[in-house]
Tab-separated table of C-alpha atoms in Angstrom:
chain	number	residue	atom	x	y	z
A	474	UNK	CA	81.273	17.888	-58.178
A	475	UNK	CA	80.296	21.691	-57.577
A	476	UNK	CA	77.066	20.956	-59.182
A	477	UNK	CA	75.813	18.188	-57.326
A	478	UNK	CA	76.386	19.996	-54.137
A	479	UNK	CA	74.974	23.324	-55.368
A	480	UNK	CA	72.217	20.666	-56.398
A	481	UNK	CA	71.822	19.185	-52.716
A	482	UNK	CA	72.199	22.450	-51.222
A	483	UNK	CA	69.180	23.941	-53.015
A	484	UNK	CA	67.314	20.799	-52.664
A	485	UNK	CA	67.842	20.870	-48.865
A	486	UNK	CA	66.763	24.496	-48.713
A	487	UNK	CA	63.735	23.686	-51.099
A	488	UNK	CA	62.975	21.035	-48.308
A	489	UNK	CA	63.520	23.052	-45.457
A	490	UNK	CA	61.463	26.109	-46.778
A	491	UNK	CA	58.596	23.389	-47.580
A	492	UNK	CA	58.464	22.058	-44.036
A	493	UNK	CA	58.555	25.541	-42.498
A	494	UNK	CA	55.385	26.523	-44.700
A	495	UNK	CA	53.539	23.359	-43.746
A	496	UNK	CA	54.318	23.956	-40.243
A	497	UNK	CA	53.225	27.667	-39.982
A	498	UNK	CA	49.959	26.970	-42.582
A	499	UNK	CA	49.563	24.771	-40.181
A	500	UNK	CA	49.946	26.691	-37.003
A	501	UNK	CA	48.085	29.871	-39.140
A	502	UNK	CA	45.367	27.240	-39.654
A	503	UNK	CA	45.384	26.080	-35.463
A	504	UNK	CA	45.414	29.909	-34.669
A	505	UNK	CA	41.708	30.921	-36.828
A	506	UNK	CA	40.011	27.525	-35.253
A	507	UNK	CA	40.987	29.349	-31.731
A	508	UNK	CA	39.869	32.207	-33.050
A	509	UNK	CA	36.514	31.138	-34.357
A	510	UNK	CA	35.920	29.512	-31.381
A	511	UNK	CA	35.533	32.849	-29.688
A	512	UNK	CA	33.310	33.618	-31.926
A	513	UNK	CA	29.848	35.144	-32.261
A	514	UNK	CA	28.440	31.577	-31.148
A	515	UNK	CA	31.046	30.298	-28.943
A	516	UNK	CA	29.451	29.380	-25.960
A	517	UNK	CA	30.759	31.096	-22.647
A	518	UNK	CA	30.589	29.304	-18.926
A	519	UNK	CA	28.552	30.962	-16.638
A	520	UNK	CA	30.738	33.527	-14.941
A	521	UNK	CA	32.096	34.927	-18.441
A	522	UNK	CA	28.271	35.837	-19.351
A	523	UNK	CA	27.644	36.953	-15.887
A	524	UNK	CA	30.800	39.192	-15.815
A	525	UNK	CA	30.012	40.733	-19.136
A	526	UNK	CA	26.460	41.920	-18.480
A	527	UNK	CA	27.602	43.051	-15.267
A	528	UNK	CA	30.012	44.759	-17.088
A	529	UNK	CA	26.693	46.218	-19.205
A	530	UNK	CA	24.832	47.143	-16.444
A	531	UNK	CA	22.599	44.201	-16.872
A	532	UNK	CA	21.601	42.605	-13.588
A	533	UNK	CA	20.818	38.912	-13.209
A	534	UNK	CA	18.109	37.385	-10.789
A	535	UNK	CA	16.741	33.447	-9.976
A	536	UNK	CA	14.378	32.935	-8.310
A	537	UNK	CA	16.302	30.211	-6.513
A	538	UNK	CA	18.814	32.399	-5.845
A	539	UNK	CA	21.251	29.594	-7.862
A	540	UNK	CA	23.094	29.440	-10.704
A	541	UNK	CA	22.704	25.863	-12.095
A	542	UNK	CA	22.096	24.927	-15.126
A	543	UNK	CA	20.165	21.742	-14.248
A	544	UNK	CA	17.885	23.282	-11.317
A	545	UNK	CA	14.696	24.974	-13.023
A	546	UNK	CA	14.342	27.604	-10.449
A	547	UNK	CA	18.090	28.902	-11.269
A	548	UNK	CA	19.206	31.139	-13.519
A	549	UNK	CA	21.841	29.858	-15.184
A	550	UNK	CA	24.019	31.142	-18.016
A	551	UNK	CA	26.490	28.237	-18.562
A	552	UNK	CA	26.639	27.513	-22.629
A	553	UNK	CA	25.241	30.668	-23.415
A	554	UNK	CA	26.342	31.687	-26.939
A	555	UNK	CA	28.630	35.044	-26.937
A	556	UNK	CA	26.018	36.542	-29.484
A	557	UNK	CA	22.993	36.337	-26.870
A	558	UNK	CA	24.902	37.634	-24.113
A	559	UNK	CA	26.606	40.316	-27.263
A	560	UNK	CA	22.623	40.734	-28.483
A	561	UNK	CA	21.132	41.625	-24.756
A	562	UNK	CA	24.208	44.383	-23.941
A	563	UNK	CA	22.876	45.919	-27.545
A	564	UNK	CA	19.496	45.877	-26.619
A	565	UNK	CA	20.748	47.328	-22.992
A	566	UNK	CA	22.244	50.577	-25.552
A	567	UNK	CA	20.150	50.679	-27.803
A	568	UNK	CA	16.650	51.000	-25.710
A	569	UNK	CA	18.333	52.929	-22.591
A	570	UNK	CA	16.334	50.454	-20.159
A	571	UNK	CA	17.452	48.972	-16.875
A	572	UNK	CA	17.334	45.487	-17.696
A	573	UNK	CA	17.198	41.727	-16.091
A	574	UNK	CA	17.882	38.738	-17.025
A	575	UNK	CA	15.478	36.259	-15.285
A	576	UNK	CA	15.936	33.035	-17.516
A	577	UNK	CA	19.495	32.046	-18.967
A	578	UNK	CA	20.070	27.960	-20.335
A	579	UNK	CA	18.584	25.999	-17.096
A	580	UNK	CA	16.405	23.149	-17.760
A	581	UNK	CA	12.551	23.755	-17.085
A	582	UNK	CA	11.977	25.600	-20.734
A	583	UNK	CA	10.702	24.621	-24.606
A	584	UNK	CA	13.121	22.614	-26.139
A	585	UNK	CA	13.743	22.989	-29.854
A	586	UNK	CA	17.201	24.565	-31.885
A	587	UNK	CA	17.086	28.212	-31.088
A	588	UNK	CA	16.000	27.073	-27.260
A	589	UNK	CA	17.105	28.141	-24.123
A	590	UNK	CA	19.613	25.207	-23.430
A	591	UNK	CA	21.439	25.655	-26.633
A	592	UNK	CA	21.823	28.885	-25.958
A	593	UNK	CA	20.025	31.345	-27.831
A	594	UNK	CA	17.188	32.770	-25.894
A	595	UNK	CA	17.094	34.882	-22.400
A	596	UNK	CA	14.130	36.061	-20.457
A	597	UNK	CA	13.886	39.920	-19.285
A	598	UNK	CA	11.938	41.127	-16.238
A	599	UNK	CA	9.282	43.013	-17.641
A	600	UNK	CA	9.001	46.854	-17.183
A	601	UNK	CA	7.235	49.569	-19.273
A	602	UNK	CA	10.573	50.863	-20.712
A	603	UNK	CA	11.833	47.456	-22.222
A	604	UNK	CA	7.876	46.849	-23.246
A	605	UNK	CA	7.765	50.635	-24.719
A	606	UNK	CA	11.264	50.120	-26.884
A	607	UNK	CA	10.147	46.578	-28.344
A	608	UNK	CA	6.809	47.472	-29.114
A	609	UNK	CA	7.556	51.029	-31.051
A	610	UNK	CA	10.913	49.675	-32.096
A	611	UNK	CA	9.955	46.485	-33.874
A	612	UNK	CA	7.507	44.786	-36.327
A	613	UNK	CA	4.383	42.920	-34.777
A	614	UNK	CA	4.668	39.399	-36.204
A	615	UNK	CA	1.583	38.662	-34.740
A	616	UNK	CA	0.844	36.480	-31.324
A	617	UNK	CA	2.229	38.782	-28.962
A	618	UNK	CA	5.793	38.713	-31.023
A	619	UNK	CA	7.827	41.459	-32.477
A	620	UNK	CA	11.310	41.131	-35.074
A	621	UNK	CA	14.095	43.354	-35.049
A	622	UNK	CA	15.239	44.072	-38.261
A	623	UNK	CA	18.319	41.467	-37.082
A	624	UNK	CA	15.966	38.576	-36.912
A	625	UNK	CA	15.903	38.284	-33.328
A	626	UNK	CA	12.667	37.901	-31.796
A	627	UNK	CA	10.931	39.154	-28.959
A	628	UNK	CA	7.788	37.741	-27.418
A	629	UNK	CA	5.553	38.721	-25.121
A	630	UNK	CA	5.074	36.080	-22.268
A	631	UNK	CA	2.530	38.381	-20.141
A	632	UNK	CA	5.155	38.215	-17.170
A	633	UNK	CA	8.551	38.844	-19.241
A	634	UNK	CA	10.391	38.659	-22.327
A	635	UNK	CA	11.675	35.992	-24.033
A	636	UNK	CA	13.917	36.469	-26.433
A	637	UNK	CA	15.728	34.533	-29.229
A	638	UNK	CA	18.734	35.865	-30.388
A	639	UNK	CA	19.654	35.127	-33.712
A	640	UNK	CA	22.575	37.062	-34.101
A	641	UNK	CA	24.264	39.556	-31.895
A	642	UNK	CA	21.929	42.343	-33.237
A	643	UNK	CA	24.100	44.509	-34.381
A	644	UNK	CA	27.357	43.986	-32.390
């Protein structure tokens, strides 16, 4: 009689120790899809990206004076992945130059995967500092482009810079 209980007992802990593992594999498992999803490529709303290139030093301007995201003449940062917004506060250390974003994820730009409204690209104001870093900084690719040894690209656009971030650059 001893033995069967001894028996049930450590088949009842054996059962209980299995449903506490699958619960906090489980849970474990729940915590790293949060986790990834604040990723490098998680995609921020608007006043996250805002607030962390303010928090950069990096100012923001529309022409519209707006911030949304379906209004061509705003600059809007909603979807933004965290590695764009991660890859312009790098560029911000790394070249020393005021900079501005002018063009975020609003509609009225080239569509395409590494676009503007999936998040990947930003346009800078142009000044001689940003234009001096780029061009002595990075390799000409040809048609007014330069690469960072990231991958991210930088092109010319006569009036500013657009740039696709393929990574964080660094961060």
């Amino acid at each position: 009689m001893n033995k069967v209980i001894r028996n049930a007992a450590i088949g009842t802990s054996a059962l209980a120790l299995a449903f506490f593992s699958s619960s906090a594999v489980a849970q474990a498992a729940s915590s790293d899809t949060a986790s990834a999803d604040v990723g490098v490529f998680a995609k921020l709303s608007h006043s996250q990206a805002a607030s962390q290139l303010s928090n950069a030093g990096i100012g923001i301007r529309s022409s519209g004076g707006c911030s949304d995201r379906n209004t061509p003449t705003c600059t809007s940062l909603e979807q933004v992945n965290s590695a764009t917004i991660q890859g312009a506060i790098t560029l911000k250390g790394a070249s020393g130059c005021a900079l501005t974003v002018t063009g975020g994820t609003e509609v009225g730009h080239a569509s395409g995967t590494y676009s503007h409204w999936n998040g990947y690209k930003l346009d800078f104001a142009m000044t001689s500092c940003l234009t001096n870093y780029i061009t002595g900084t990075f390799t000409s690719i040809g048609g007014g482009k330069w690469q960072s040894g990231s991958g991210n690209i930088y092109y010319n656009e006569s009036n500013h810079w657009d740039v696709t971030y393929h990574n964080c650059g660094g961060c």
